[in-house]
Amino acid sequence: MKSRRNFLQKLTLSAVSLPLIPRFETNSLFATGKDVKRDTVLRVAIMGLGSYGTRVAEAMQDSKKAKLVGVISGTPSKITTWQSKYNIPAKNCYNYENFDAIKDNPDIDAVYIITPNSLHHPQTLRVAAAGKHVICEKPMALNAREGREMVAACKKAGVKLLVGYRMHFEANTLEVIQMREAGAFGDIKFFQGLSGFKIGDPTQWRLNKELAGGGAMMDIGIYSVNGARYMVGKEPIWVTAQETKTDPVKFKEGVDETILFQFGFPEGIVASCLSTYSMGNLDRFFLNGTQGFAEMQPSTGYGPIKGKTHKGPLDNPHITHQTVQMDRMAEIILEGKSAKVPVDGEEGLKDLIIIDTIYKAVASGKKEPINLG
């Protein structure tokens, strides 16, 4: 673990500096941009061949508009395995030191960065400098300062920056959003988001502040942060937060175990959320309005997402989230479409600003204003 940590830290430092519908269709929530050939496919290289990178790769096998064509990894054996399994040519395989050479590879359109949080910022800058579109896992960076630099770098390079918000394309989630917009819940009053699980291996990078940037908040807590925003349909204007730590050996200084946080929104709407690495049986969203409610559990897992509203069950068919995500992101990048709930760098930056403010509220013990401007 120590050698891996040193290697990753070295990489970081060396980087280039409406009416309700009976059946929900995610395609209906996209606005068509310029006319393009419908057989256009987004050619993607995955950076980071761990467990989630594998999940994305498998899901892409069923994608109609995105194709896995390249890999970037610091582990040669993984590259060899993926080459064979996914029929990836050697010329599309890179390591963390030489992947800047993708600039000269016309076979790759975009790079999906699925590495530890601390690497997102430097790797995004390098991919953008190489002229390739960036898809980055969440959280987009360690803090808002890094996020702003990533957004600016991609704009300067003329490439797209998207964030892996797979729930923004999930059918039951989008149905609740459409119901809220259509007024089915009346005036929204309250949201509850519970995000957490019992984390295992104490030596993993998610419990290393230098690699993760924090603890549960930077991993699972972001789902309640982001979920509060898209479920309520407004941006929070203040936050209070309290941290609880029961195991200071496993959760060292700067690595949060459990944070309870409360948002205030315009019009008196409030939210109560939990981010934790020490409790299971959570993953629950609850939205309450003057005329109805929506309840989802599980609300952000890999699926199927289950839930109900005051009108009945949410029963849209489950499709692998990452398959839908990659198809829709291909449409955004290649066809100029836009998502109902944004997945761009600006959206990722808002979550980072909010998380920064949550940590500030934990430290101050005060109600802290959230400035997304």
JSON list of N, CA and C in Angstrom, two decimals, residues 187-250:
[
{"chain": "A", "resi": 187, "resn": "ASP", "atom": "N", "xyz": [-46.04, 22.27, -3.15]},
{"chain": "A", "resi": 187, "resn": "ASP", "atom": "CA", "xyz": [-44.86, 23.04, -2.77]},
{"chain": "A", "resi": 187, "resn": "ASP", "atom": "C", "xyz": [-43.92, 22.14, -1.97]},
{"chain": "A", "resi": 188, "resn": "ILE", "atom": "N", "xyz": [-42.66, 22.04, -2.42]},
{"chain": "A", "resi": 188, "resn": "ILE", "atom": "CA", "xyz": [-41.68, 21.21, -1.73]},
{"chain": "A", "resi": 188, "resn": "ILE", "atom": "C", "xyz": [-41.33, 21.86, -0.39]},
{"chain": "A", "resi": 189, "resn": "LYS", "atom": "N", "xyz": [-41.28, 21.02, 0.66]},
{"chain": "A", "resi": 189, "resn": "LYS", "atom": "CA", "xyz": [-40.99, 21.52, 1.99]},
{"chain": "A", "resi": 189, "resn": "LYS", "atom": "C", "xyz": [-39.74, 20.90, 2.62]},
{"chain": "A", "resi": 190, "resn": "PHE", "atom": "N", "xyz": [-39.48, 19.61, 2.29]},
{"chain": "A", "resi": 190, "resn": "PHE", "atom": "CA", "xyz": [-38.42, 18.90, 3.02]},
{"chain": "A", "resi": 190, "resn": "PHE", "atom": "C", "xyz": [-37.82, 17.79, 2.17]},
{"chain": "A", "resi": 191, "resn": "PHE", "atom": "N", "xyz": [-36.51, 17.61, 2.35]},
{"chain": "A", "resi": 191, "resn": "PHE", "atom": "CA", "xyz": [-35.80, 16.49, 1.72]},
{"chain": "A", "resi": 191, "resn": "PHE", "atom": "C", "xyz": [-34.92, 15.82, 2.77]},
{"chain": "A", "resi": 192, "resn": "GLN", "atom": "N", "xyz": [-34.87, 14.50, 2.72]},
{"chain": "A", "resi": 192, "resn": "GLN", "atom": "CA", "xyz": [-33.94, 13.74, 3.55]},
{"chain": "A", "resi": 192, "resn": "GLN", "atom": "C", "xyz": [-33.10, 12.85, 2.66]},
{"chain": "A", "resi": 193, "resn": "GLY", "atom": "N", "xyz": [-31.78, 12.88, 2.87]},
{"chain": "A", "resi": 193, "resn": "GLY", "atom": "CA", "xyz": [-30.88, 12.02, 2.13]},
{"chain": "A", "resi": 193, "resn": "GLY", "atom": "C", "xyz": [-29.96, 11.27, 3.07]},
{"chain": "A", "resi": 194, "resn": "LEU", "atom": "N", "xyz": [-30.00, 9.95, 3.00]},
{"chain": "A", "resi": 194, "resn": "LEU", "atom": "CA", "xyz": [-29.15, 9.11, 3.86]},
{"chain": "A", "resi": 194, "resn": "LEU", "atom": "C", "xyz": [-28.21, 8.31, 2.98]},
{"chain": "A", "resi": 195, "resn": "SER", "atom": "N", "xyz": [-26.92, 8.59, 3.10]},
{"chain": "A", "resi": 195, "resn": "SER", "atom": "CA", "xyz": [-25.93, 7.94, 2.23]},
{"chain": "A", "resi": 195, "resn": "SER", "atom": "C", "xyz": [-24.81, 7.35, 3.08]},
{"chain": "A", "resi": 196, "resn": "GLY", "atom": "N", "xyz": [-24.63, 6.04, 3.01]},
{"chain": "A", "resi": 196, "resn": "GLY", "atom": "CA", "xyz": [-23.55, 5.47, 3.79]},
{"chain": "A", "resi": 196, "resn": "GLY", "atom": "C", "xyz": [-23.49, 3.96, 3.72]},
{"chain": "A", "resi": 197, "resn": "PHE", "atom": "N", "xyz": [-22.39, 3.41, 4.19]},
{"chain": "A", "resi": 197, "resn": "PHE", "atom": "CA", "xyz": [-22.19, 1.98, 4.30]},
{"chain": "A", "resi": 197, "resn": "PHE", "atom": "C", "xyz": [-21.04, 1.74, 5.27]},
{"chain": "A", "resi": 198, "resn": "LYS", "atom": "N", "xyz": [-20.84, 0.50, 5.67]},
{"chain": "A", "resi": 198, "resn": "LYS", "atom": "CA", "xyz": [-19.74, 0.15, 6.54]},
{"chain": "A", "resi": 198, "resn": "LYS", "atom": "C", "xyz": [-18.51, -0.16, 5.70]},
{"chain": "A", "resi": 199, "resn": "ILE", "atom": "N", "xyz": [-17.53, 0.70, 5.75]},
{"chain": "A", "resi": 199, "resn": "ILE", "atom": "CA", "xyz": [-16.35, 0.53, 4.90]},
{"chain": "A", "resi": 199, "resn": "ILE", "atom": "C", "xyz": [-15.45, -0.55, 5.47]},
{"chain": "A", "resi": 200, "resn": "GLY", "atom": "N", "xyz": [-14.77, -1.28, 4.60]},
{"chain": "A", "resi": 200, "resn": "GLY", "atom": "CA", "xyz": [-13.96, -2.41, 5.01]},
{"chain": "A", "resi": 200, "resn": "GLY", "atom": "C", "xyz": [-12.49, -2.08, 5.18]},
{"chain": "A", "resi": 201, "resn": "ASP", "atom": "N", "xyz": [-11.66, -2.64, 4.31]},
{"chain": "A", "resi": 201, "resn": "ASP", "atom": "CA", "xyz": [-10.20, -2.57, 4.37]},
{"chain": "A", "resi": 201, "resn": "ASP", "atom": "C", "xyz": [-9.69, -1.20, 4.82]},
{"chain": "A", "resi": 202, "resn": "PRO", "atom": "N", "xyz": [-9.06, -1.12, 6.00]},
{"chain": "A", "resi": 202, "resn": "PRO", "atom": "CA", "xyz": [-8.60, 0.17, 6.52]},
{"chain": "A", "resi": 202, "resn": "PRO", "atom": "C", "xyz": [-7.40, 0.74, 5.77]},
{"chain": "A", "resi": 203, "resn": "THR", "atom": "N", "xyz": [-6.77, -0.07, 4.89]},
{"chain": "A", "resi": 203, "resn": "THR", "atom": "CA", "xyz": [-5.61, 0.42, 4.15]},
{"chain": "A", "resi": 203, "resn": "THR", "atom": "C", "xyz": [-5.96, 0.96, 2.77]},
{"chain": "A", "resi": 204, "resn": "GLN", "atom": "N", "xyz": [-7.23, 0.93, 2.39]},
{"chain": "A", "resi": 204, "resn": "GLN", "atom": "CA", "xyz": [-7.62, 1.37, 1.05]},
{"chain": "A", "resi": 204, "resn": "GLN", "atom": "C", "xyz": [-7.46, 2.88, 0.89]},
{"chain": "A", "resi": 205, "resn": "TRP", "atom": "N", "xyz": [-7.34, 3.32, -0.36]},
{"chain": "A", "resi": 205, "resn": "TRP", "atom": "CA", "xyz": [-7.07, 4.73, -0.63]},
{"chain": "A", "resi": 205, "resn": "TRP", "atom": "C", "xyz": [-8.20, 5.64, -0.16]},
{"chain": "A", "resi": 206, "resn": "ARG", "atom": "N", "xyz": [-9.42, 5.14, -0.06]},
{"chain": "A", "resi": 206, "resn": "ARG", "atom": "CA", "xyz": [-10.55, 5.98, 0.36]},
{"chain": "A", "resi": 206, "resn": "ARG", "atom": "C", "xyz": [-10.40, 6.46, 1.80]},
{"chain": "A", "resi": 207, "resn": "LEU", "atom": "N", "xyz": [-9.54, 5.81, 2.58]},
{"chain": "A", "resi": 207, "resn": "LEU", "atom": "CA", "xyz": [-9.29, 6.23, 3.96]},
{"chain": "A", "resi": 207, "resn": "LEU", "atom": "C", "xyz": [-7.94, 6.93, 4.11]},
{"chain": "A", "resi": 208, "resn": "ASN", "atom": "N", "xyz": [-7.39, 7.35, 2.98]},
{"chain": "A", "resi": 208, "resn": "ASN", "atom": "CA", "xyz": [-6.12, 8.10, 2.96]},
{"chain": "A", "resi": 208, "resn": "ASN", "atom": "C", "xyz": [-6.44, 9.52, 2.53]},
{"chain": "A", "resi": 209, "resn": "LYS", "atom": "N", "xyz": [-6.29, 10.47, 3.43]},
{"chain": "A", "resi": 209, "resn": "LYS", "atom": "CA", "xyz": [-6.67, 11.85, 3.14]},
{"chain": "A", "resi": 209, "resn": "LYS", "atom": "C", "xyz": [-5.97, 12.42, 1.92]},
{"chain": "A", "resi": 210, "resn": "GLU", "atom": "N", "xyz": [-4.68, 12.08, 1.73]},
{"chain": "A", "resi": 210, "resn": "GLU", "atom": "CA", "xyz": [-3.95, 12.62, 0.60]},
{"chain": "A", "resi": 210, "resn": "GLU", "atom": "C", "xyz": [-4.50, 12.15, -0.73]},
{"chain": "A", "resi": 211, "resn": "LEU", "atom": "N", "xyz": [-5.07, 10.96, -0.76]},
{"chain": "A", "resi": 211, "resn": "LEU", "atom": "CA", "xyz": [-5.62, 10.42, -2.00]},
{"chain": "A", "resi": 211, "resn": "LEU", "atom": "C", "xyz": [-7.10, 10.71, -2.16]},
{"chain": "A", "resi": 212, "resn": "ALA", "atom": "N", "xyz": [-7.84, 10.68, -1.05]},
{"chain": "A", "resi": 212, "resn": "ALA", "atom": "CA", "xyz": [-9.30, 10.83, -1.11]},
{"chain": "A", "resi": 212, "resn": "ALA", "atom": "C", "xyz": [-9.76, 12.26, -0.87]},
{"chain": "A", "resi": 213, "resn": "GLY", "atom": "N", "xyz": [-8.96, 13.05, -0.13]},
{"chain": "A", "resi": 213, "resn": "GLY", "atom": "CA", "xyz": [-9.36, 14.41, 0.16]},
{"chain": "A", "resi": 213, "resn": "GLY", "atom": "C", "xyz": [-10.28, 14.54, 1.36]},
{"chain": "A", "resi": 214, "resn": "GLY", "atom": "N", "xyz": [-10.60, 13.44, 1.99]},
{"chain": "A", "resi": 214, "resn": "GLY", "atom": "CA", "xyz": [-11.51, 13.43, 3.14]},
{"chain": "A", "resi": 214, "resn": "GLY", "atom": "C", "xyz": [-11.89, 12.00, 3.44]},
{"chain": "A", "resi": 215, "resn": "GLY", "atom": "N", "xyz": [-13.14, 11.80, 3.83]},
{"chain": "A", "resi": 215, "resn": "GLY", "atom": "CA", "xyz": [-13.61, 10.46, 4.11]},
{"chain": "A", "resi": 215, "resn": "GLY", "atom": "C", "xyz": [-14.91, 10.16, 3.42]},
{"chain": "A", "resi": 216, "resn": "ALA", "atom": "N", "xyz": [-15.94, 9.80, 4.20]},
{"chain": "A", "resi": 216, "resn": "ALA", "atom": "CA", "xyz": [-17.22, 9.41, 3.62]},
{"chain": "A", "resi": 216, "resn": "ALA", "atom": "C", "xyz": [-17.84, 10.50, 2.75]},
{"chain": "A", "resi": 217, "resn": "MET", "atom": "N", "xyz": [-17.68, 11.75, 3.14]},
{"chain": "A", "resi": 217, "resn": "MET", "atom": "CA", "xyz": [-18.27, 12.85, 2.37]},
{"chain": "A", "resi": 217, "resn": "MET", "atom": "C", "xyz": [-17.76, 12.89, 0.93]},
{"chain": "A", "resi": 218, "resn": "MET", "atom": "N", "xyz": [-16.48, 12.57, 0.74]},
{"chain": "A", "resi": 218, "resn": "MET", "atom": "CA", "xyz": [-15.88, 12.62, -0.59]},
{"chain": "A", "resi": 218, "resn": "MET", "atom": "C", "xyz": [-16.16, 11.36, -1.41]},
{"chain": "A", "resi": 219, "resn": "ASP", "atom": "N", "xyz": [-16.86, 10.42, -0.81]},
{"chain": "A", "resi": 219, "resn": "ASP", "atom": "CA", "xyz": [-17.15, 9.17, -1.51]},
{"chain": "A", "resi": 219, "resn": "ASP", "atom": "C", "xyz": [-18.65, 8.96, -1.65]},
{"chain": "A", "resi": 220, "resn": "ILE", "atom": "N", "xyz": [-19.30, 8.69, -0.53]},
{"chain": "A", "resi": 220, "resn": "ILE", "atom": "CA", "xyz": [-20.73, 8.39, -0.56]},
{"chain": "A", "resi": 220, "resn": "ILE", "atom": "C", "xyz": [-21.59, 9.60, -0.24]},
{"chain": "A", "resi": 221, "resn": "GLY", "atom": "N", "xyz": [-21.07, 10.52, 0.59]},
{"chain": "A", "resi": 221, "resn": "GLY", "atom": "CA", "xyz": [-21.85, 11.68, 0.98]},
{"chain": "A", "resi": 221, "resn": "GLY", "atom": "C", "xyz": [-22.24, 12.59, -0.16]},
{"chain": "A", "resi": 222, "resn": "ILE", "atom": "N", "xyz": [-21.44, 12.60, -1.22]},
{"chain": "A", "resi": 222, "resn": "ILE", "atom": "CA", "xyz": [-21.73, 13.46, -2.36]},
{"chain": "A", "resi": 222, "resn": "ILE", "atom": "C", "xyz": [-23.07, 13.10, -3.00]},
{"chain": "A", "resi": 223, "resn": "TYR", "atom": "N", "xyz": [-23.53, 11.85, -2.81]},
{"chain": "A", "resi": 223, "resn": "TYR", "atom": "CA", "xyz": [-24.83, 11.47, -3.37]},
{"chain": "A", "resi": 223, "resn": "TYR", "atom": "C", "xyz": [-25.97, 12.24, -2.71]},
{"chain": "A", "resi": 224, "resn": "SER", "atom": "N", "xyz": [-25.89, 12.45, -1.40]},
{"chain": "A", "resi": 224, "resn": "SER", "atom": "CA", "xyz": [-26.93, 13.23, -0.74]},
{"chain": "A", "resi": 224, "resn": "SER", "atom": "C", "xyz": [-26.79, 14.72, -1.04]},
{"chain": "A", "resi": 225, "resn": "VAL", "atom": "N", "xyz": [-25.55, 15.19, -1.19]},
{"chain": "A", "resi": 225, "resn": "VAL", "atom": "CA", "xyz": [-25.33, 16.58, -1.57]},
{"chain": "A", "resi": 225, "resn": "VAL", "atom": "C", "xyz": [-25.97, 16.85, -2.93]},
{"chain": "A", "resi": 226, "resn": "ASN", "atom": "N", "xyz": [-25.60, 16.05, -3.90]},
{"chain": "A", "resi": 226, "resn": "ASN", "atom": "CA", "xyz": [-26.11, 16.22, -5.25]},
{"chain": "A", "resi": 226, "resn": "ASN", "atom": "C", "xyz": [-27.59, 15.89, -5.34]},
{"chain": "A", "resi": 227, "resn": "GLY", "atom": "N", "xyz": [-28.02, 14.83, -4.63]},
{"chain": "A", "resi": 227, "resn": "GLY", "atom": "CA", "xyz": [-29.41, 14.42, -4.65]},
{"chain": "A", "resi": 227, "resn": "GLY", "atom": "C", "xyz": [-30.33, 15.47, -4.08]},
{"chain": "A", "resi": 228, "resn": "ALA", "atom": "N", "xyz": [-29.91, 16.14, -3.00]},
{"chain": "A", "resi": 228, "resn": "ALA", "atom": "CA", "xyz": [-30.73, 17.21, -2.43]},
{"chain": "A", "resi": 228, "resn": "ALA", "atom": "C", "xyz": [-31.01, 18.27, -3.47]},
{"chain": "A", "resi": 229, "resn": "ARG", "atom": "N", "xyz": [-30.04, 18.58, -4.29]},
{"chain": "A", "resi": 229, "resn": "ARG", "atom": "CA", "xyz": [-30.17, 19.63, -5.30]},
{"chain": "A", "resi": 229, "resn": "ARG", "atom": "C", "xyz": [-31.14, 19.22, -6.40]},
{"chain": "A", "resi": 230, "resn": "TYR", "atom": "N", "xyz": [-30.99, 18.01, -6.94]},
{"chain": "A", "resi": 230, "resn": "TYR", "atom": "CA", "xyz": [-31.88, 17.65, -8.05]},
{"chain": "A", "resi": 230, "resn": "TYR", "atom": "C", "xyz": [-33.26, 17.21, -7.59]},
{"chain": "A", "resi": 231, "resn": "MET", "atom": "N", "xyz": [-33.38, 16.73, -6.37]},
{"chain": "A", "resi": 231, "resn": "MET", "atom": "CA", "xyz": [-34.71, 16.36, -5.88]},
{"chain": "A", "resi": 231, "resn": "MET", "atom": "C", "xyz": [-35.54, 17.59, -5.50]},
{"chain": "A", "resi": 232, "resn": "VAL", "atom": "N", "xyz": [-34.91, 18.54, -4.81]},
{"chain": "A", "resi": 232, "resn": "VAL", "atom": "CA", "xyz": [-35.61, 19.77, -4.43]},
{"chain": "A", "resi": 232, "resn": "VAL", "atom": "C", "xyz": [-35.81, 20.69, -5.64]},
{"chain": "A", "resi": 233, "resn": "GLY", "atom": "N", "xyz": [-34.82, 20.68, -6.54]},
{"chain": "A", "resi": 233, "resn": "GLY", "atom": "CA", "xyz": [-34.92, 21.53, -7.72]},
{"chain": "A", "resi": 233, "resn": "GLY", "atom": "C", "xyz": [-34.47, 22.95, -7.49]},
{"chain": "A", "resi": 234, "resn": "LYS", "atom": "N", "xyz": [-33.77, 23.19, -6.39]},
{"chain": "A", "resi": 234, "resn": "LYS", "atom": "CA", "xyz": [-33.22, 24.50, -6.08]},
{"chain": "A", "resi": 234, "resn": "LYS", "atom": "C", "xyz": [-31.83, 24.32, -5.49]},
{"chain": "A", "resi": 235, "resn": "GLU", "atom": "N", "xyz": [-31.09, 25.42, -5.38]},
{"chain": "A", "resi": 235, "resn": "GLU", "atom": "CA", "xyz": [-29.75, 25.36, -4.81]},
{"chain": "A", "resi": 235, "resn": "GLU", "atom": "C", "xyz": [-29.78, 25.77, -3.34]},
{"chain": "A", "resi": 236, "resn": "PRO", "atom": "N", "xyz": [-29.04, 25.05, -2.48]},
{"chain": "A", "resi": 236, "resn": "PRO", "atom": "CA", "xyz": [-29.01, 25.42, -1.07]},
{"chain": "A", "resi": 236, "resn": "PRO", "atom": "C", "xyz": [-28.31, 26.76, -0.87]},
{"chain": "A", "resi": 237, "resn": "ILE", "atom": "N", "xyz": [-28.75, 27.50, 0.16]},
{"chain": "A", "resi": 237, "resn": "ILE", "atom": "CA", "xyz": [-28.16, 28.82, 0.42]},
{"chain": "A", "resi": 237, "resn": "ILE", "atom": "C", "xyz": [-27.41, 28.86, 1.75]},
{"chain": "A", "resi": 238, "resn": "TRP", "atom": "N", "xyz": [-27.61, 27.85, 2.61]},
{"chain": "A", "resi": 238, "resn": "TRP", "atom": "CA", "xyz": [-26.81, 27.74, 3.84]},
{"chain": "A", "resi": 238, "resn": "TRP", "atom": "C", "xyz": [-26.72, 26.28, 4.28]},
{"chain": "A", "resi": 239, "resn": "VAL", "atom": "N", "xyz": [-25.75, 26.02, 5.14]},
{"chain": "A", "resi": 239, "resn": "VAL", "atom": "CA", "xyz": [-25.58, 24.67, 5.66]},
{"chain": "A", "resi": 239, "resn": "VAL", "atom": "C", "xyz": [-25.06, 24.72, 7.10]},
{"chain": "A", "resi": 240, "resn": "THR", "atom": "N", "xyz": [-25.53, 23.79, 7.91]},
{"chain": "A", "resi": 240, "resn": "THR", "atom": "CA", "xyz": [-24.94, 23.51, 9.21]},
{"chain": "A", "resi": 240, "resn": "THR", "atom": "C", "xyz": [-24.50, 22.05, 9.19]},
{"chain": "A", "resi": 241, "resn": "ALA", "atom": "N", "xyz": [-23.50, 21.70, 9.98]},
{"chain": "A", "resi": 241, "resn": "ALA", "atom": "CA", "xyz": [-22.98, 20.33, 9.92]},
{"chain": "A", "resi": 241, "resn": "ALA", "atom": "C", "xyz": [-22.29, 19.95, 11.21]},
{"chain": "A", "resi": 242, "resn": "GLN", "atom": "N", "xyz": [-22.39, 18.66, 11.54]},
{"chain": "A", "resi": 242, "resn": "GLN", "atom": "CA", "xyz": [-21.76, 18.12, 12.75]},
{"chain": "A", "resi": 242, "resn": "GLN", "atom": "C", "xyz": [-21.09, 16.79, 12.41]},
{"chain": "A", "resi": 243, "resn": "GLU", "atom": "N", "xyz": [-19.87, 16.63, 12.88]},
{"chain": "A", "resi": 243, "resn": "GLU", "atom": "CA", "xyz": [-19.12, 15.40, 12.61]},
{"chain": "A", "resi": 243, "resn": "GLU", "atom": "C", "xyz": [-19.08, 14.51, 13.85]},
{"chain": "A", "resi": 244, "resn": "THR", "atom": "N", "xyz": [-19.22, 13.22, 13.64]},
{"chain": "A", "resi": 244, "resn": "THR", "atom": "CA", "xyz": [-19.09, 12.23, 14.71]},
{"chain": "A", "resi": 244, "resn": "THR", "atom": "C", "xyz": [-18.04, 11.21, 14.30]},
{"chain": "A", "resi": 245, "resn": "LYS", "atom": "N", "xyz": [-17.12, 10.91, 15.22]},
{"chain": "A", "resi": 245, "resn": "LYS", "atom": "CA", "xyz": [-16.07, 9.93, 14.93]},
{"chain": "A", "resi": 245, "resn": "LYS", "atom": "C", "xyz": [-15.97, 8.96, 16.09]},
{"chain": "A", "resi": 246, "resn": "THR", "atom": "N", "xyz": [-16.24, 7.68, 15.82]},
{"chain": "A", "resi": 246, "resn": "THR", "atom": "CA", "xyz": [-16.19, 6.65, 16.86]},
{"chain": "A", "resi": 246, "resn": "THR", "atom": "C", "xyz": [-14.93, 5.81, 16.81]},
{"chain": "A", "resi": 247, "resn": "ASP", "atom": "N", "xyz": [-14.20, 5.88, 15.67]},
{"chain": "A", "resi": 247, "resn": "ASP", "atom": "CA", "xyz": [-13.00, 5.06, 15.49]},
{"chain": "A", "resi": 247, "resn": "ASP", "atom": "C", "xyz": [-11.88, 5.93, 14.94]},
{"chain": "A", "resi": 248, "resn": "PRO", "atom": "N", "xyz": [-11.18, 6.69, 15.81]},
{"chain": "A", "resi": 248, "resn": "PRO", "atom": "CA", "xyz": [-10.12, 7.59, 15.33]},
{"chain": "A", "resi": 248, "resn": "PRO", "atom": "C", "xyz": [-8.89, 6.87, 14.80]},
{"chain": "A", "resi": 249, "resn": "VAL", "atom": "N", "xyz": [-8.79, 5.57, 15.04]},
{"chain": "A", "resi": 249, "resn": "VAL", "atom": "CA", "xyz": [-7.67, 4.82, 14.48]},
{"chain": "A", "resi": 249, "resn": "VAL", "atom": "C", "xyz": [-7.91, 4.55, 13.00]},
{"chain": "A", "resi": 250, "resn": "LYS", "atom": "N", "xyz": [-9.11, 4.09, 12.67]},
{"chain": "A", "resi": 250, "resn": "LYS", "atom": "CA", "xyz": [-9.46, 3.81, 11.27]},
{"chain": "A", "resi": 250, "resn": "LYS", "atom": "C", "xyz": [-9.69, 5.10, 10.51]}
]
